[in-house]
Coordinates of C-alpha atoms in Angstrom, one line a residue:
X1 CA 6.4 18.7 11.2
X2 CA 10.0 19.9 11.2
X3 CA 11.5 20.7 7.8
X4 CA 13.5 17.5 7.0
X5 CA 16.2 19.6 5.4
X6 CA 17.2 20.9 8.8
X7 CA 17.1 17.6 10.6
X8 CA 20.4 16.2 9.5
X9 CA 21.2 13.2 7.3
X10 CA 21.8 15.5 4.3
X11 CA 23.5 12.7 2.4
X12 CA 20.4 10.6 2.5
X13 CA 18.3 13.4 1.1
X14 CA 20.9 14.0 -1.6
X15 CA 20.8 10.4 -2.6
X16 CA 17.0 10.3 -2.7
X17 CA 16.8 13.6 -4.6
X18 CA 19.2 12.3 -7.2
X19 CA 17.0 9.1 -7.5
X20 CA 13.9 11.1 -8.0
X21 CA 15.5 13.4 -10.6
X22 CA 17.1 10.5 -12.4
X23 CA 13.9 8.6 -12.8
X24 CA 11.7 11.5 -13.9
X25 CA 10.0 12.5 -10.7
X26 CA 11.7 15.9 -10.4
X27 CA 8.3 17.5 -9.7
X28 CA 8.4 15.9 -6.3
X29 CA 11.9 17.2 -5.7
X30 CA 11.0 20.8 -6.6
X31 CA 7.8 20.6 -4.5
X32 CA 9.8 19.4 -1.5
X33 CA 12.5 22.1 -1.8
X34 CA 15.3 19.6 -2.3
X35 CA 16.7 21.2 -5.5
X36 CA 19.9 22.4 -3.9
X37 CA 21.0 18.9 -3.2
X38 CA 20.7 17.9 -6.9
X39 CA 22.3 21.0 -8.2
X40 CA 25.2 20.0 -10.4
X41 CA 24.4 16.3 -9.9
X42 CA 25.3 14.1 -12.8
X43 CA 22.1 12.6 -14.1
X44 CA 23.9 10.1 -16.3
X45 CA 24.1 6.6 -14.9
X46 CA 27.2 5.3 -13.4
X47 CA 28.9 1.9 -13.7
X48 CA 27.2 -0.8 -11.6
X49 CA 28.9 -3.5 -9.7
X50 CA 29.2 -5.8 -12.7
X51 CA 31.0 -3.2 -14.8
X52 CA 28.0 -2.4 -16.9
X53 CA 27.1 1.2 -17.6
X54 CA 23.7 1.9 -16.3
X55 CA 21.6 3.8 -18.7
X56 CA 22.9 2.1 -21.8
X57 CA 20.3 1.6 -24.6
X58 CA 19.9 -2.1 -23.6
X59 CA 19.1 -1.3 -20.0
X60 CA 15.5 -0.4 -19.2
X61 CA 14.7 2.4 -16.8
X62 CA 12.6 0.0 -14.7
X63 CA 15.6 -2.4 -14.1
X64 CA 17.8 0.6 -13.3
X65 CA 15.3 1.9 -10.8
X66 CA 15.2 -1.5 -9.1
X67 CA 19.1 -1.5 -8.9
X68 CA 19.2 2.0 -7.6
X69 CA 16.8 1.0 -4.8
X70 CA 18.9 -2.0 -4.0
X71 CA 22.0 0.2 -3.7
X72 CA 20.2 2.6 -1.2
X73 CA 19.8 0.0 1.5
X74 CA 17.2 -2.1 3.3
X75 CA 14.5 0.5 3.7
X76 CA 14.3 1.1 -0.1
X77 CA 14.6 -2.6 -0.9
X78 CA 11.5 -3.3 1.2
X79 CA 9.8 -0.2 -0.2
X80 CA 10.4 -1.5 -3.7
X81 CA 9.0 -4.9 -2.8
X82 CA 5.8 -3.1 -1.5
X83 CA 5.6 -1.0 -4.7
X84 CA 5.8 -4.2 -6.7
X85 CA 2.3 -5.0 -5.5
X86 CA 0.8 -1.6 -6.5
X87 CA -0.2 -2.4 -10.0
X88 CA -2.6 0.6 -10.0
X89 CA 0.3 3.0 -9.4
X90 CA 3.2 1.7 -11.5
X91 CA 3.5 0.4 -15.1
X92 CA 3.9 -3.3 -15.7
X93 CA 7.7 -3.0 -16.4
X94 CA 8.3 -1.4 -13.0
X95 CA 6.3 -3.8 -10.9
X96 CA 8.0 -6.7 -12.7
X97 CA 11.5 -5.2 -12.1
X98 CA 10.7 -4.5 -8.5
X99 CA 9.4 -8.0 -7.9
X100 CA 12.9 -9.3 -8.8
X101 CA 14.6 -7.2 -6.1
X102 CA 17.3 -9.2 -4.5
X103 CA 18.1 -8.8 -0.8
X104 CA 21.6 -10.5 -0.7
X105 CA 24.3 -8.3 0.9
X106 CA 27.6 -8.8 2.5
X107 CA 27.5 -11.1 5.5
X108 CA 27.8 -9.9 9.1
X109 CA 31.1 -10.9 10.6
X110 CA 30.7 -13.8 13.0
X111 CA 31.8 -11.7 16.0
X112 CA 28.9 -9.4 15.3
X113 CA 26.4 -12.3 15.2
X114 CA 27.8 -13.7 18.4
X115 CA 27.7 -10.4 20.2
X116 CA 24.0 -9.9 19.2
X117 CA 22.9 -13.3 20.4
X118 CA 24.8 -13.1 23.7
X119 CA 23.4 -9.6 24.3
X120 CA 19.8 -10.8 23.7
X121 CA 20.0 -13.8 26.0
X122 CA 22.6 -12.7 28.5
X123 CA 24.8 -15.8 28.3
X124 CA 27.6 -17.2 26.2
X125 CA 26.8 -18.6 22.8
X126 CA 28.3 -22.0 23.8
X127 CA 25.7 -22.4 26.5
X128 CA 22.9 -21.8 24.1
X129 CA 24.0 -24.1 21.2
X130 CA 26.4 -27.0 21.2
X131 CA 27.2 -26.3 17.5
X132 CA 26.9 -23.0 15.6
X133 CA 28.0 -22.7 12.0
X134 CA 30.0 -19.5 11.5
X135 CA 29.2 -19.4 7.8
X136 CA 25.7 -18.1 7.1
X137 CA 23.2 -20.0 5.0
X138 CA 21.9 -16.6 3.6
X139 CA 22.5 -13.0 4.3
X140 CA 20.0 -10.2 3.7
X141 CA 19.8 -6.5 4.5
X142 CA 17.9 -7.0 7.7
X143 CA 19.7 -10.1 9.0
X144 CA 21.2 -13.5 8.2
X145 CA 20.6 -17.2 8.9
X146 CA 23.0 -19.7 10.5
X147 CA 22.8 -23.5 11.1
X148 CA 23.0 -24.5 14.8
X149 CA 22.3 -27.5 17.1
X150 CA 20.6 -27.2 20.5
X151 CA 21.9 -29.0 23.6
X152 CA 19.0 -31.5 23.1
X153 CA 20.4 -32.5 19.7
X154 CA 17.7 -30.7 17.8
X155 CA 18.9 -29.1 14.5
X156 CA 17.7 -25.5 14.1
X157 CA 18.4 -22.4 12.1
X158 CA 19.1 -19.1 13.8
X159 CA 18.1 -15.8 12.2
X160 CA 20.0 -12.8 13.6
X161 CA 19.2 -9.2 12.9
X162 CA 21.9 -6.7 11.9
X163 CA 22.9 -4.4 14.7
X164 CA 22.5 -1.2 12.6
X165 CA 19.3 -2.2 10.8
X166 CA 16.8 -0.5 13.2
X167 CA 18.8 2.8 13.3
X168 CA 19.2 3.0 9.5
X169 CA 15.5 2.2 8.9
X170 CA 14.4 4.7 11.6
X171 CA 16.4 7.5 9.9
X172 CA 15.1 6.6 6.4
X173 CA 11.5 6.5 7.6
X174 CA 11.7 9.9 9.2
X175 CA 13.1 11.3 6.0
X176 CA 10.5 9.6 3.8
X177 CA 7.7 10.8 6.2
X178 CA 8.7 14.4 5.8
X179 CA 9.1 14.1 2.1
X180 CA 5.7 12.3 1.7
X181 CA 3.9 15.0 3.7
X182 CA 5.4 17.8 1.6
X183 CA 4.6 15.9 -1.6
X184 CA 1.0 15.4 -0.5
X185 CA 0.6 19.2 0.1
X186 CA 2.6 20.6 -2.8
X187 CA 2.2 18.2 -5.8
X188 CA -0.8 17.0 -7.8
X189 CA 0.6 13.5 -7.8
X190 CA 0.8 13.5 -4.0
X191 CA -2.7 14.8 -3.5
X192 CA -4.0 12.2 -6.0
X193 CA -2.3 9.1 -4.5
X194 CA -1.7 10.1 -0.9
X195 CA 1.9 9.2 -0.3
X196 CA 1.6 9.6 3.5
X197 CA -1.1 6.8 3.5
X198 CA 1.1 4.5 1.4
X199 CA 4.0 5.2 3.6
X200 CA 1.9 4.4 6.7
X201 CA 1.1 1.0 5.3
X202 CA 4.8 0.4 4.5
X203 CA 5.8 1.5 8.0
X204 CA 3.5 -1.0 9.6
X205 CA 4.8 -3.8 7.4
X206 CA 8.4 -3.0 8.1
X207 CA 8.0 -2.6 11.8
X208 CA 6.3 -6.0 11.9
X209 CA 9.2 -7.5 10.0
X210 CA 11.8 -6.0 12.3
X211 CA 10.3 -7.9 15.3
X212 CA 11.2 -11.5 15.0
X213 CA 8.8 -12.4 17.8
X214 CA 6.0 -11.6 15.3
X215 CA 7.5 -13.8 12.7
X216 CA 7.6 -16.6 15.3
X217 CA 3.9 -16.1 16.0
X218 CA 3.3 -16.1 12.3
X219 CA 5.0 -19.5 12.1
X220 CA 2.7 -20.8 14.8
X221 CA -0.4 -19.4 13.0
X222 CA 0.5 -21.0 9.7
X223 CA 1.4 -24.3 11.4
X224 CA -2.2 -24.3 12.8
X225 CA -3.7 -23.3 9.4
X226 CA -1.9 -26.1 7.6
X227 CA -2.4 -28.8 10.1
X228 CA -5.1 -30.4 7.9
X229 CA -2.7 -30.7 4.9
X230 CA -0.3 -33.5 5.4
X231 CA 1.9 -32.4 2.4
X232 CA 2.5 -28.9 3.7
X233 CA 4.9 -28.1 6.6
X234 CA 5.9 -24.9 8.4
X235 CA 9.0 -24.7 10.6
X236 CA 8.3 -24.8 14.3
X237 CA 9.8 -21.8 16.2
X238 CA 11.8 -22.3 19.4
X239 CA 10.1 -19.6 21.5
X240 CA 12.6 -19.8 24.4
X241 CA 15.4 -18.8 22.0
X242 CA 13.5 -16.1 20.2
X243 CA 13.6 -12.4 20.9
X244 CA 12.9 -9.2 18.8
X245 CA 16.3 -9.6 17.1
X246 CA 17.0 -13.3 17.2
X247 CA 14.7 -16.1 15.8
X248 CA 15.4 -19.8 16.3
X249 CA 13.3 -22.3 14.4
X250 CA 13.3 -25.9 13.2
X251 CA 15.7 -26.7 10.4
X252 CA 14.0 -28.2 7.3
X253 CA 16.2 -29.9 4.8
X254 CA 15.4 -29.6 1.2
X255 CA 15.7 -27.5 -2.0
X256 CA 14.0 -24.3 -3.0
X257 CA 11.3 -25.0 -5.6
X258 CA 13.2 -22.7 -8.0
X259 CA 16.3 -24.9 -7.7
X260 CA 14.5 -28.1 -8.6
X261 CA 14.6 -28.8 -12.4
X262 CA 12.3 -30.8 -14.6
X263 CA 14.3 -34.0 -13.9
X264 CA 14.1 -33.6 -10.2
X265 CA 10.3 -33.0 -10.4
X266 CA 9.9 -36.4 -12.2
X267 CA 10.8 -38.1 -8.9
X268 CA 7.9 -36.6 -7.0
X269 CA 4.2 -36.7 -7.3
X270 CA 3.6 -32.9 -7.6
X271 CA -0.1 -32.8 -8.2
X272 CA -1.3 -33.6 -4.7
X273 CA 1.2 -31.1 -3.3
X274 CA 0.0 -28.4 -5.7
X275 CA -3.7 -29.0 -5.0
X276 CA -3.1 -28.8 -1.2
X277 CA -1.1 -25.6 -1.6
X278 CA -3.7 -23.9 -3.7
X279 CA -6.6 -25.0 -1.4
X280 CA -4.7 -24.0 1.7
X281 CA -4.0 -20.5 0.4
X282 CA -7.5 -19.9 -0.8
X283 CA -8.8 -21.0 2.7
X284 CA -6.2 -18.7 4.5
X285 CA -7.2 -15.7 2.4
X286 CA -11.0 -16.1 2.1
X287 CA -11.8 -17.9 5.3
X288 CA -9.1 -17.1 8.0
X289 CA -8.2 -13.7 6.6
X290 CA -4.5 -14.3 6.8
X291 CA -2.3 -13.6 3.8
X292 CA 1.4 -14.6 3.3
X293 CA 2.4 -11.4 1.5
X294 CA 5.5 -12.8 -0.1
X295 CA 4.8 -16.4 -1.3
X296 CA 7.2 -16.4 -4.2
X297 CA 8.6 -19.7 -5.4
X298 CA 11.9 -19.0 -3.5
X299 CA 10.1 -19.2 -0.2
X300 CA 8.8 -22.7 -0.9
X301 CA 11.1 -25.7 -0.1
X302 CA 10.6 -29.2 -1.4
X303 CA 11.7 -31.4 1.6
X304 CA 13.6 -34.7 1.4
X305 CA 10.4 -36.6 2.4
X306 CA 8.3 -35.2 -0.5
X307 CA 6.5 -32.4 1.3
X308 CA 6.4 -28.6 0.7
X309 CA 7.7 -26.2 3.4
X310 CA 6.6 -22.6 3.7
X311 CA 9.4 -20.3 5.0
X312 CA 10.1 -16.6 5.5
X313 CA 6.8 -15.6 7.1
X314 CA 8.0 -12.2 8.2
X315 CA 5.5 -10.4 5.9
X316 CA 2.0 -11.5 6.8
X317 CA -1.1 -9.3 6.1
X318 CA -4.6 -9.6 7.4
X319 CA -7.7 -9.4 5.2
X320 CA -10.7 -8.0 7.0
X321 CA -14.0 -9.9 6.7
X322 CA -15.7 -7.3 4.5
X323 CA -12.8 -7.7 2.0
X324 CA -13.0 -11.5 2.2
X325 CA -16.6 -11.4 1.1
X326 CA -15.9 -9.0 -1.8
X327 CA -12.9 -11.1 -3.0
X328 CA -15.1 -14.2 -2.9
X329 CA -17.7 -12.5 -5.1
X330 CA -15.0 -11.2 -7.4
X331 CA -13.4 -14.6 -7.9
X332 CA -16.7 -16.2 -8.6
X333 CA -17.5 -13.5 -11.1
X334 CA -14.2 -14.1 -12.8
X335 CA -14.7 -17.9 -12.9
X336 CA -18.2 -17.4 -14.4
X337 CA -16.9 -14.8 -16.9
X338 CA -19.4 -12.2 -15.6
X339 CA -17.6 -8.9 -16.3
X340 CA -20.5 -6.7 -15.3
X341 CA -20.6 -8.3 -11.8
X342 CA -16.8 -8.1 -11.5
X343 CA -16.9 -4.4 -12.4
X344 CA -19.6 -3.8 -9.8
X345 CA -17.7 -5.6 -7.1
X346 CA -14.5 -3.7 -7.9
X347 CA -16.3 -0.4 -7.9
X348 CA -17.6 -1.1 -4.4
X349 CA -14.2 -2.1 -3.1
X350 CA -12.2 0.9 -4.5
X351 CA -12.1 4.6 -3.9
X352 CA -13.0 6.7 -6.9
X353 CA -10.8 9.7 -7.8
X354 CA -11.9 12.8 -9.7
X355 CA -10.9 11.2 -13.0
X356 CA -13.0 8.0 -12.5
X357 CA -15.1 7.1 -15.5
X358 CA -17.5 4.4 -14.5
X359 CA -18.8 3.5 -18.0
X360 CA -15.3 3.1 -19.5
X361 CA -14.2 1.1 -16.5
X362 CA -17.1 -1.2 -16.7
X363 CA -16.5 -1.8 -20.4
X364 CA -12.8 -2.6 -20.0
X365 CA -13.4 -4.9 -17.0
X366 CA -16.1 -6.8 -18.9
X367 CA -13.7 -7.2 -21.9
X368 CA -10.9 -8.4 -19.7
X369 CA -13.0 -10.9 -17.8
X370 CA -14.6 -12.2 -21.0
X371 CA -11.1 -12.7 -22.5
X372 CA -10.0 -14.5 -19.4
X373 CA -13.1 -16.8 -19.5
X374 CA -12.5 -17.6 -23.2
X375 CA -8.9 -18.6 -22.4
X376 CA -10.3 -21.6 -20.4
X377 CA -8.0 -23.4 -18.1
X378 CA -4.9 -21.5 -19.3
X379 CA -6.0 -18.3 -17.4
X380 CA -4.7 -17.7 -13.9
X381 CA -6.7 -16.0 -11.2
X382 CA -3.7 -14.1 -9.9
X383 CA -3.0 -12.7 -13.4
X384 CA -6.6 -11.5 -13.8
X385 CA -6.6 -9.9 -10.3
X386 CA -3.3 -8.1 -11.1
X387 CA -4.7 -6.8 -14.4
X388 CA -7.9 -5.7 -12.7
X389 CA -5.9 -3.7 -10.2
X390 CA -4.0 -2.1 -13.1
X391 CA -7.3 -1.2 -14.9
X392 CA -8.6 0.3 -11.7
X393 CA -5.6 2.7 -11.5
X394 CA -5.9 3.6 -15.2
X395 CA -9.5 4.6 -14.8
X396 CA -9.1 6.6 -11.6
X397 CA -10.4 4.0 -9.2
X398 CA -7.9 3.4 -6.3
X399 CA -8.3 -0.2 -5.2
X400 CA -7.7 -1.1 -1.5
X401 CA -4.2 -2.2 -0.6
X402 CA -5.4 -5.7 0.3
X403 CA -6.7 -6.2 -3.2
X404 CA -3.3 -5.6 -4.7
X405 CA -1.6 -7.8 -2.1
X406 CA -4.1 -10.7 -2.8
X407 CA -3.5 -10.3 -6.5
X408 CA 0.3 -10.4 -6.0
X409 CA 0.1 -13.4 -3.6
X410 CA -2.1 -15.4 -6.1
X411 CA 0.2 -14.4 -8.9
X412 CA 3.2 -15.8 -7.1
X413 CA 1.2 -18.9 -6.1
X414 CA 0.3 -19.4 -9.8
X415 CA 4.0 -19.3 -10.7
X416 CA 4.9 -21.8 -8.0
X417 CA 2.1 -24.2 -9.0
X418 CA 3.1 -23.9 -12.7
X419 CA 6.7 -24.7 -11.9
X420 CA 5.7 -27.8 -9.8
X421 CA 3.0 -29.0 -12.2
X422 CA 2.7 -27.2 -15.6
X423 CA -0.6 -29.1 -16.2
X424 CA -2.3 -27.8 -13.1
X425 CA -5.2 -25.4 -13.9
X426 CA -5.8 -22.8 -11.1
X427 CA -9.1 -21.8 -12.8
X428 CA -10.4 -25.3 -12.7
X429 CA -9.3 -25.7 -9.1
X430 CA -11.1 -22.4 -8.3
X431 CA -14.3 -23.6 -9.9
X432 CA -14.1 -26.9 -8.1
X433 CA -13.8 -25.1 -4.8
X434 CA -16.8 -22.8 -5.4
X435 CA -18.9 -24.4 -2.7
X436 CA -16.1 -24.3 -0.2
X437 CA -15.5 -20.6 -1.0
X438 CA -19.2 -19.7 -0.7
X439 CA -19.3 -21.5 2.7
X440 CA -16.3 -19.6 3.9
X441 CA -17.8 -16.3 2.7
X442 CA -21.1 -17.0 4.5
X443 CA -19.6 -18.4 7.7
X444 CA -20.3 -16.4 10.8
X445 CA -18.1 -16.6 13.9
X446 CA -19.3 -17.3 17.4
X447 CA -18.4 -13.7 18.4
X448 CA -20.3 -12.4 15.4
X449 CA -23.4 -14.3 16.4
X450 CA -23.2 -13.1 20.0
X451 CA -22.7 -9.4 18.8
X452 CA -25.7 -9.7 16.5
X453 CA -27.8 -11.2 19.3
X454 CA -26.9 -8.3 21.6
X455 CA -27.8 -5.7 18.9
X456 CA -31.1 -7.5 18.3
X457 CA -31.9 -7.5 22.0
X458 CA -31.2 -3.8 22.2
X459 CA -33.3 -3.2 19.1
X460 CA -36.3 -5.1 20.4
X461 CA -36.2 -3.6 23.9
X462 CA -36.1 0.0 22.6
X463 CA -38.4 -0.4 19.6
X464 CA -41.8 0.1 21.5
X465 CA -40.5 3.3 23.1
X466 CA -39.1 4.7 19.9
X467 CA -42.3 3.8 18.0
X468 CA -44.4 5.6 20.6
X469 CA -42.3 8.8 20.2
X470 CA -42.6 8.7 16.4
X471 CA -46.4 8.3 16.7
X472 CA -46.7 11.1 19.2
X473 CA -44.7 13.5 17.1
X474 CA -46.9 12.6 14.0
X475 CA -50.1 13.1 16.0
X476 CA -48.9 16.5 17.2
X477 CA -47.8 17.6 13.7
X478 CA -44.2 18.1 14.9
X479 CA -42.5 15.4 12.9
X480 CA -39.3 16.6 11.3
X481 CA -36.6 15.1 9.0
X482 CA -33.2 16.6 9.2
X483 CA -30.7 15.9 6.4
X484 CA -27.1 16.9 6.8
X485 CA -26.2 17.2 3.2
X486 CA -24.4 20.6 3.4
X487 CA -23.7 23.2 6.0
X488 CA -26.3 25.8 5.0
X489 CA -24.8 28.6 7.0
X490 CA -21.4 28.3 5.5
X491 CA -22.9 27.8 2.0
X492 CA -24.8 31.1 2.5
X493 CA -21.6 32.8 3.5
X494 CA -19.8 31.6 0.4
X495 CA -22.7 32.7 -1.9
X496 CA -22.8 36.1 -0.2
X497 CA -19.1 36.5 -0.7
X498 CA -19.5 35.7 -4.4
X499 CA -22.4 38.1 -4.8
X500 CA -20.4 40.9 -3.0
X501 CA -17.5 40.4 -5.5
X502 CA -19.8 40.5 -8.5
X503 CA -21.5 43.7 -7.2
X504 CA -18.2 45.5 -6.4
X505 CA -17.0 44.5 -9.9
X506 CA -20.1 46.0 -11.5
X507 CA -19.8 49.2 -9.5
X508 CA -16.1 49.6 -10.4
X509 CA -16.9 49.0 -14.1
X510 CA -19.8 51.5 -14.0
X511 CA -17.5 54.1 -12.4
X512 CA -14.9 53.7 -15.1
X513 CA -17.6 54.0 -17.8
X514 CA -18.9 57.2 -16.1
X515 CA -15.4 58.6 -15.8
X516 CA -14.9 58.1 -19.5
X517 CA -18.2 59.9 -20.4
X518 CA -17.4 62.8 -18.0
X519 CA -14.1 63.3 -19.9
X520 CA -16.1 64.9 -22.7
X521 CA -18.0 67.3 -20.5
X522 CA -16.4 70.9 -20.4
X523 CA -15.4 71.9 -16.9
X524 CA -13.4 74.8 -15.3
X525 CA -12.0 72.5 -12.7
X526 CA -9.0 70.6 -14.2
X527 CA -6.8 67.8 -12.8
X528 CA -3.8 66.8 -14.8
X529 CA -5.4 68.6 -17.8
X530 CA -8.7 66.7 -17.6
X531 CA -12.0 67.4 -16.0
X532 CA -11.5 67.0 -12.2
X533 CA -14.7 65.0 -11.5
X534 CA -13.8 62.5 -14.3
X535 CA -10.3 62.0 -12.9
X536 CA -11.6 61.6 -9.4
X537 CA -14.0 58.9 -10.5
X538 CA -11.2 57.2 -12.5
X539 CA -8.8 57.2 -9.6
X540 CA -11.5 55.9 -7.3
X541 CA -12.1 53.0 -9.8
X542 CA -8.4 52.2 -9.9
X543 CA -8.0 52.1 -6.2
X544 CA -11.2 50.1 -5.7
X545 CA -10.2 47.6 -8.4
X546 CA -6.8 47.1 -6.8
X547 CA -8.3 46.7 -3.4
X548 CA -10.8 44.2 -4.8
X549 CA -8.0 42.2 -6.5
X550 CA -6.0 42.1 -3.3
X551 CA -9.0 41.0 -1.2
X552 CA -9.8 38.2 -3.6
X553 CA -6.1 37.0 -3.6
X554 CA -5.8 37.0 0.2
X555 CA -9.2 35.4 0.9
X556 CA -8.7 32.7 -1.7
X557 CA -5.2 31.9 -0.4
X558 CA -6.6 31.6 3.1
X559 CA -9.3 29.2 2.0
X560 CA -6.8 27.2 0.0
X561 CA -4.6 26.8 3.0
X562 CA -7.5 25.8 5.2
X563 CA -7.7 22.0 5.5
X564 CA -10.4 21.7 8.1
X565 CA -13.2 23.4 6.3
X566 CA -15.7 20.7 5.2
X567 CA -17.8 23.1 3.1
X568 CA -14.8 23.9 0.9
X569 CA -14.0 20.2 0.5
X570 CA -17.7 19.6 -0.5
X571 CA -17.8 22.4 -2.9
X572 CA -14.6 21.3 -4.5
X573 CA -15.8 17.8 -4.9
X574 CA -19.1 18.9 -6.3
X575 CA -21.2 17.3 -3.5

């Protein structure tokens, strides 16, 4: 990949380098070769927009880090929101601060909004909407939302993407990709956590959020998933007026859950709403494999007719069936207080690093789950999953990304249900739904049944022939078992190289010892005032030792740079 320092956008690299140095990750900067950008940079914090001095004793580093990401634009705001789900990578203070990231920015001028809409649909705005409010309802780094009315009289909201959003994000992603690749190669932290892999996940999420047609499809999906719940509503998209940069959807009147106080909640019956919301999300995650990645209370609206609307479905993740089954088992183990089973399930889900300590991990997970079980109805499943993700990171077990996202989603769901009904117990609701969760975990789709039938047909049709071959080879005494545990040829080469080094070292040492003994033998042939044969042996040992050292350095460096040698990887990992 091209060195990012030569690809332009130097100011972006300078800003990122200062951010890394400021927040204690200068090892990444030095590994990436960005030091010249930060030379002479003032590492003291500057005044923020409110006139407060960043870096004062009463301002935590985590809060400042979140504010710095906000100031760097949409890419870094979204990156911070993703990092807020990685409880295995960041301390609690940082994930909490990043979860509060605000995406409110200066509004797009109405002329820019109008120009984008007319360019997308190829006609004047007045022909698309009979009314269009020039003042936005909300403005974010990627786009903003306006009220409007269709010619049919239907009231809608229109989400319009900022014209520069794609170009800014494209440039930022190219820069981050180059930096992540260099960090993975040149820093221990990068090799341990794999920044390129994390960035790939982030890129997929951000690309999906930039395409408003995907959000429209997400709205249709969630409308279908919530059709059995009469107290839940999802806005209906207007597909004819939706493109990659413009989204038109049904307008739902109401207040955000976070804006409804205790007095307002007294006028509604919140318990049925909360129960349906909790059951619907469990079913989506564990049965349908669909996850609203950002269900914080601000994305839930209490409508005027006493229902709950789910909005802002740009970030939707998919949970594969294998992960659904494991999460079902994990939730059941948590509800039963079975720490040993929870640790076993987590170990099967995660990727162990070199520092993974299975015994210590099992003990800490058992303690956490036991404490959660003893707390009774006060414990929340989302909180436990978040803590389990954090424990996994501490003990060197990297959990799958879906695990952290499910934990974050359930944590936000717990906060919303607690706000609506403080007496609601997610743990009791989880136990009451055990049979439903088990049914969803054991359910097999029609496609799965057909695939299994095809495999069974192939197995039964080929079994007699394969059995005959096995019996024939046994009868002829030619039955062989081949195990590909290690490349024997390469292993032999490595061992031979080690033996050669040891042998040469012993010869050189013996030559030096012989030269020292020969120094005491009288001789008429002198070299530099010493017996000639002793000096010849000594000089030979010096030259041979230097050559051996140079050979070792060059060959080891070549092996270290080789990334496609499986034998080296196996020897390093101890397999």
